Structures are given as structure tokens and as C-alpha cells.
JSON list of C-alpha atoms in Angstrom, two decimals:
[
{"chain": "A", "resi": 1, "resn": "MET", "atom": "CA", "xyz": [-10.53, 21.44, 2.88]},
{"chain": "A", "resi": 2, "resn": "TYR", "atom": "CA", "xyz": [-12.60, 22.31, -0.16]},
{"chain": "A", "resi": 3, "resn": "THR", "atom": "CA", "xyz": [-10.81, 19.68, -2.25]},
{"chain": "A", "resi": 4, "resn": "ALA", "atom": "CA", "xyz": [-11.35, 17.07, 0.48]},
{"chain": "A", "resi": 5, "resn": "PHE", "atom": "CA", "xyz": [-15.06, 17.91, 0.58]},
{"chain": "A", "resi": 6, "resn": "LYS", "atom": "CA", "xyz": [-15.45, 17.71, -3.20]},
{"chain": "A", "resi": 7, "resn": "THR", "atom": "CA", "xyz": [-13.58, 14.40, -3.36]},
{"chain": "A", "resi": 8, "resn": "ASP", "atom": "CA", "xyz": [-15.63, 12.94, -0.52]},
{"chain": "A", "resi": 9, "resn": "THR", "atom": "CA", "xyz": [-18.80, 13.98, -2.34]},
{"chain": "A", "resi": 10, "resn": "LYS", "atom": "CA", "xyz": [-17.59, 12.24, -5.53]},
{"chain": "A", "resi": 11, "resn": "PHE", "atom": "CA", "xyz": [-16.80, 9.07, -3.56]},
{"chain": "A", "resi": 12, "resn": "ARG", "atom": "CA", "xyz": [-20.23, 9.01, -1.93]},
{"chain": "A", "resi": 13, "resn": "GLN", "atom": "CA", "xyz": [-22.02, 9.46, -5.27]},
{"chain": "A", "resi": 14, "resn": "GLN", "atom": "CA", "xyz": [-20.33, 6.45, -6.87]},
{"chain": "A", "resi": 15, "resn": "ALA", "atom": "CA", "xyz": [-20.44, 2.73, -6.28]},
{"chain": "A", "resi": 16, "resn": "PRO", "atom": "CA", "xyz": [-17.46, 1.29, -4.37]},
{"chain": "A", "resi": 17, "resn": "LEU", "atom": "CA", "xyz": [-14.20, 1.81, -6.24]},
{"chain": "A", "resi": 18, "resn": "ASN", "atom": "CA", "xyz": [-12.05, -0.87, -7.76]},
{"chain": "A", "resi": 19, "resn": "ILE", "atom": "CA", "xyz": [-8.42, -0.71, -6.68]},
{"chain": "A", "resi": 20, "resn": "TRP", "atom": "CA", "xyz": [-7.06, 1.00, -9.83]},
{"chain": "A", "resi": 21, "resn": "THR", "atom": "CA", "xyz": [-9.65, 1.17, -12.55]},
{"chain": "A", "resi": 22, "resn": "ASP", "atom": "CA", "xyz": [-12.03, 3.66, -10.94]},
{"chain": "A", "resi": 23, "resn": "PHE", "atom": "CA", "xyz": [-9.40, 6.18, -9.83]},
{"chain": "A", "resi": 24, "resn": "THR", "atom": "CA", "xyz": [-9.19, 8.06, -13.12]},
{"chain": "A", "resi": 25, "resn": "PRO", "atom": "CA", "xyz": [-11.41, 10.99, -12.05]},
{"chain": "A", "resi": 26, "resn": "PHE", "atom": "CA", "xyz": [-9.56, 11.35, -8.75]},
{"chain": "A", "resi": 27, "resn": "THR", "atom": "CA", "xyz": [-5.93, 11.44, -9.86]},
{"chain": "A", "resi": 28, "resn": "GLN", "atom": "CA", "xyz": [-5.92, 15.18, -10.48]},
{"chain": "A", "resi": 29, "resn": "SER", "atom": "CA", "xyz": [-8.29, 16.12, -7.65]},
{"chain": "A", "resi": 30, "resn": "ALA", "atom": "CA", "xyz": [-5.75, 17.79, -5.39]},
{"chain": "A", "resi": 31, "resn": "GLY", "atom": "CA", "xyz": [-2.72, 17.84, -7.61]},
{"chain": "A", "resi": 32, "resn": "THR", "atom": "CA", "xyz": [0.43, 16.00, -6.70]},
{"chain": "A", "resi": 33, "resn": "ILE", "atom": "CA", "xyz": [1.34, 14.61, -3.29]},
{"chain": "A", "resi": 34, "resn": "ARG", "atom": "CA", "xyz": [4.73, 16.25, -3.82]},
{"chain": "A", "resi": 35, "resn": "ASN", "atom": "CA", "xyz": [3.03, 19.50, -2.76]},
{"chain": "A", "resi": 36, "resn": "CYS", "atom": "CA", "xyz": [0.85, 18.23, 0.10]},
{"chain": "A", "resi": 37, "resn": "GLY", "atom": "CA", "xyz": [2.21, 20.62, 2.74]},
{"chain": "A", "resi": 38, "resn": "ILE", "atom": "CA", "xyz": [3.68, 17.93, 5.02]},
{"chain": "A", "resi": 39, "resn": "GLN", "atom": "CA", "xyz": [7.43, 18.28, 4.63]},
{"chain": "A", "resi": 40, "resn": "GLN", "atom": "CA", "xyz": [8.27, 14.65, 5.45]},
{"chain": "A", "resi": 41, "resn": "ILE", "atom": "CA", "xyz": [5.82, 13.36, 2.84]},
{"chain": "A", "resi": 42, "resn": "GLU", "atom": "CA", "xyz": [6.91, 15.91, 0.25]},
{"chain": "A", "resi": 43, "resn": "ASP", "atom": "CA", "xyz": [10.56, 14.94, 0.77]},
{"chain": "A", "resi": 44, "resn": "LEU", "atom": "CA", "xyz": [9.75, 11.25, 0.28]},
{"chain": "A", "resi": 45, "resn": "ALA", "atom": "CA", "xyz": [7.56, 11.91, -2.76]},
{"chain": "A", "resi": 46, "resn": "LYS", "atom": "CA", "xyz": [10.28, 14.03, -4.38]},
{"chain": "A", "resi": 47, "resn": "SER", "atom": "CA", "xyz": [13.12, 11.60, -3.69]},
{"chain": "A", "resi": 48, "resn": "THR", "atom": "CA", "xyz": [14.90, 10.21, -6.72]},
{"chain": "A", "resi": 49, "resn": "ASP", "atom": "CA", "xyz": [14.90, 6.73, -5.14]},
{"chain": "A", "resi": 50, "resn": "LEU", "atom": "CA", "xyz": [11.11, 6.73, -4.93]},
{"chain": "A", "resi": 51, "resn": "LEU", "atom": "CA", "xyz": [10.74, 8.10, -8.45]},
{"chain": "A", "resi": 52, "resn": "SER", "atom": "CA", "xyz": [13.07, 5.38, -9.79]},
{"chain": "A", "resi": 53, "resn": "MET", "atom": "CA", "xyz": [11.07, 2.72, -7.95]},
{"chain": "A", "resi": 54, "resn": "ALA", "atom": "CA", "xyz": [7.81, 4.18, -9.28]},
{"chain": "A", "resi": 55, "resn": "ILE", "atom": "CA", "xyz": [9.07, 4.04, -12.87]},
{"chain": "A", "resi": 56, "resn": "VAL", "atom": "CA", "xyz": [10.05, 0.37, -12.48]},
{"chain": "A", "resi": 57, "resn": "ALA", "atom": "CA", "xyz": [6.71, -0.41, -10.80]},
{"chain": "A", "resi": 58, "resn": "ASP", "atom": "CA", "xyz": [4.89, 1.38, -13.62]},
{"chain": "A", "resi": 59, "resn": "VAL", "atom": "CA", "xyz": [6.56, -0.81, -16.24]},
{"chain": "A", "resi": 60, "resn": "THR", "atom": "CA", "xyz": [5.74, -3.92, -14.20]},
{"chain": "A", "resi": 61, "resn": "LEU", "atom": "CA", "xyz": [2.09, -2.88, -13.75]},
{"chain": "A", "resi": 62, "resn": "ARG", "atom": "CA", "xyz": [1.66, -2.05, -17.45]},
{"chain": "A", "resi": 63, "resn": "ASN", "atom": "CA", "xyz": [3.06, -5.44, -18.41]},
{"chain": "A", "resi": 64, "resn": "ALA", "atom": "CA", "xyz": [0.73, -7.19, -15.95]},
{"chain": "A", "resi": 65, "resn": "ASP", "atom": "CA", "xyz": [-2.33, -5.13, -16.96]},
{"chain": "A", "resi": 66, "resn": "PRO", "atom": "CA", "xyz": [-2.10, -3.49, -20.41]},
{"chain": "A", "resi": 67, "resn": "THR", "atom": "CA", "xyz": [-5.46, -1.75, -19.87]},
{"chain": "A", "resi": 68, "resn": "LEU", "atom": "CA", "xyz": [-3.70, 0.68, -17.51]},
{"chain": "A", "resi": 69, "resn": "ASN", "atom": "CA", "xyz": [-2.25, 2.41, -20.59]},
{"chain": "A", "resi": 70, "resn": "SER", "atom": "CA", "xyz": [-5.72, 3.40, -21.73]},
{"chain": "A", "resi": 71, "resn": "GLN", "atom": "CA", "xyz": [-6.99, 4.32, -18.26]},
{"chain": "A", "resi": 72, "resn": "PHE", "atom": "CA", "xyz": [-4.11, 6.48, -17.04]},
{"chain": "A", "resi": 73, "resn": "LYS", "atom": "CA", "xyz": [-1.56, 8.75, -18.61]},
{"chain": "A", "resi": 74, "resn": "PRO", "atom": "CA", "xyz": [2.05, 8.10, -17.49]},
{"chain": "A", "resi": 75, "resn": "PRO", "atom": "CA", "xyz": [2.11, 11.01, -15.00]},
{"chain": "A", "resi": 76, "resn": "GLU", "atom": "CA", "xyz": [-1.14, 9.79, -13.41]},
{"chain": "A", "resi": 77, "resn": "ARG", "atom": "CA", "xyz": [0.19, 6.24, -13.04]},
{"chain": "A", "resi": 78, "resn": "LEU", "atom": "CA", "xyz": [3.39, 7.50, -11.44]},
{"chain": "A", "resi": 79, "resn": "GLU", "atom": "CA", "xyz": [1.43, 9.77, -9.10]},
{"chain": "A", "resi": 80, "resn": "LEU", "atom": "CA", "xyz": [-0.74, 6.88, -7.90]},
{"chain": "A", "resi": 81, "resn": "ILE", "atom": "CA", "xyz": [2.32, 4.68, -7.34]},
{"chain": "A", "resi": 82, "resn": "VAL", "atom": "CA", "xyz": [4.06, 7.46, -5.39]},
{"chain": "A", "resi": 83, "resn": "ARG", "atom": "CA", "xyz": [0.89, 8.06, -3.34]},
{"chain": "A", "resi": 84, "resn": "SER", "atom": "CA", "xyz": [0.59, 4.36, -2.57]},
{"chain": "A", "resi": 85, "resn": "THR", "atom": "CA", "xyz": [4.20, 4.18, -1.41]},
{"chain": "A", "resi": 86, "resn": "CYS", "atom": "CA", "xyz": [3.81, 7.29, 0.74]},
{"chain": "A", "resi": 87, "resn": "ARG", "atom": "CA", "xyz": [0.67, 5.81, 2.25]},
{"chain": "A", "resi": 88, "resn": "GLU", "atom": "CA", "xyz": [2.47, 2.58, 3.14]},
{"chain": "A", "resi": 89, "resn": "MET", "atom": "CA", "xyz": [5.28, 4.52, 4.84]},
{"chain": "A", "resi": 90, "resn": "PHE", "atom": "CA", "xyz": [3.15, 7.25, 6.42]},
{"chain": "A", "resi": 91, "resn": "ALA", "atom": "CA", "xyz": [3.05, 6.01, 10.03]},
{"chain": "A", "resi": 92, "resn": "THR", "atom": "CA", "xyz": [6.79, 5.35, 10.07]},
{"chain": "A", "resi": 93, "resn": "ILE", "atom": "CA", "xyz": [7.62, 8.72, 8.54]},
{"chain": "A", "resi": 94, "resn": "MET", "atom": "CA", "xyz": [5.33, 10.60, 10.94]},
{"chain": "A", "resi": 95, "resn": "GLU", "atom": "CA", "xyz": [6.44, 8.76, 14.11]},
{"chain": "A", "resi": 96, "resn": "PRO", "atom": "CA", "xyz": [9.12, 11.33, 15.07]},
{"chain": "A", "resi": 97, "resn": "GLU", "atom": "CA", "xyz": [6.55, 14.14, 14.70]},
{"chain": "A", "resi": 98, "resn": "ARG", "atom": "CA", "xyz": [4.02, 12.17, 16.74]},
{"chain": "A", "resi": 99, "resn": "ILE", "atom": "CA", "xyz": [6.54, 11.80, 19.58]},
{"chain": "A", "resi": 100, "resn": "LYS", "atom": "CA", "xyz": [7.79, 15.39, 19.28]},
{"chain": "A", "resi": 101, "resn": "HIS", "atom": "CA", "xyz": [4.27, 16.81, 19.63]},
{"chain": "A", "resi": 102, "resn": "ASN", "atom": "CA", "xyz": [3.02, 14.14, 22.05]},
{"chain": "A", "resi": 103, "resn": "LEU", "atom": "CA", "xyz": [0.24, 13.01, 19.71]},
{"chain": "A", "resi": 104, "resn": "SER", "atom": "CA", "xyz": [-1.66, 9.77, 19.98]},
{"chain": "A", "resi": 105, "resn": "ARG", "atom": "CA", "xyz": [-1.31, 7.14, 17.27]},
{"chain": "A", "resi": 106, "resn": "GLN", "atom": "CA", "xyz": [-4.99, 7.71, 16.52]},
{"chain": "A", "resi": 107, "resn": "VAL", "atom": "CA", "xyz": [-4.24, 11.28, 15.42]},
{"chain": "A", "resi": 108, "resn": "ILE", "atom": "CA", "xyz": [-1.67, 10.01, 12.90]},
{"chain": "A", "resi": 109, "resn": "GLU", "atom": "CA", "xyz": [-4.09, 7.31, 11.69]},
{"chain": "A", "resi": 110, "resn": "ASP", "atom": "CA", "xyz": [-6.83, 9.92, 11.26]},
{"chain": "A", "resi": 111, "resn": "LEU", "atom": "CA", "xyz": [-4.46, 12.22, 9.36]},
{"chain": "A", "resi": 112, "resn": "GLU", "atom": "CA", "xyz": [-3.50, 9.30, 7.11]},
{"chain": "A", "resi": 113, "resn": "LYS", "atom": "CA", "xyz": [-7.17, 8.57, 6.37]},
{"chain": "A", "resi": 114, "resn": "VAL", "atom": "CA", "xyz": [-7.93, 12.18, 5.48]},
{"chain": "A", "resi": 115, "resn": "LEU", "atom": "CA", "xyz": [-4.77, 12.65, 3.43]},
{"chain": "A", "resi": 116, "resn": "PHE", "atom": "CA", "xyz": [-4.98, 9.41, 1.42]},
{"chain": "A", "resi": 117, "resn": "THR", "atom": "CA", "xyz": [-8.75, 8.93, 1.19]},
{"chain": "A", "resi": 118, "resn": "LEU", "atom": "CA", "xyz": [-10.11, 12.44, 0.73]},
{"chain": "A", "resi": 119, "resn": "VAL", "atom": "CA", "xyz": [-7.36, 14.86, -0.28]},
{"chain": "A", "resi": 120, "resn": "TYR", "atom": "CA", "xyz": [-5.09, 12.56, -2.32]},
{"chain": "A", "resi": 121, "resn": "PRO", "atom": "CA", "xyz": [-7.23, 9.49, -3.13]},
{"chain": "A", "resi": 122, "resn": "THR", "atom": "CA", "xyz": [-5.00, 6.46, -3.17]},
{"chain": "A", "resi": 123, "resn": "PRO", "atom": "CA", "xyz": [-5.69, 2.82, -3.96]},
{"chain": "A", "resi": 124, "resn": "PRO", "atom": "CA", "xyz": [-5.26, 0.58, -0.92]}
]
């Protein structure tokens, strides 16, 4: 909760963020999504398939935008790619838990917003 508060404060003090270029101060805010405490997300983030995809995406992004090399270190770029992928798949991954615990879709959407906006800032 403390990390989410500090990140939210940083966001509010700055102008609106660009998709990638302004995320440098936020990449290490809460550590890696591989240790977020939600087993389904951790499993996805740690999967070798996702890591392989992230490495390929990293090469593609660096070729498309060489300035990413100076803005992010390789582990930071991979972390942001993994976060983005987890964010895209979040609702699908959490659907069985939503049904199991009889939660509304709004609860899952709210959790996604908190997780990927405040705790683990992720480009859209």
C-alpha cells in the first residue's frame, strides 16, 4: 500500500506520461511483477514462453526506437514488456478466481487499475 501511495503521488506531481519515455522513474517502484503476490500473475510473468516473447519484443522495440537503449536498461525494458503482457491478459487470467469467489467484473477491473497503474506502473 505504501508503494502504491508513493507511486500515485509521483504520478500526480508530473505532467501526463508518454507511453514509454516517462516510465524510467517508475520501473523499479515496486520491484518485479514476478513477485506481485497474485499467483496467477506471478506464474504468467515467470513463464519461459512469456520471457522468450519479451526478449523478441525487446529487440523489435529497440530496432524501432533506438532511444530506448539510453532510457532503459535491459532488465527494465523486459520488466515493462512483461507487465504490459500481464496487463493485457489480466481479466482472462483472473476470470476463474472471479467466478470462484463470486466477484463482480468491476472488482477485477478495479484490481487491474490498482495493480498496473499504482503498484506496478505499466504503459497502456
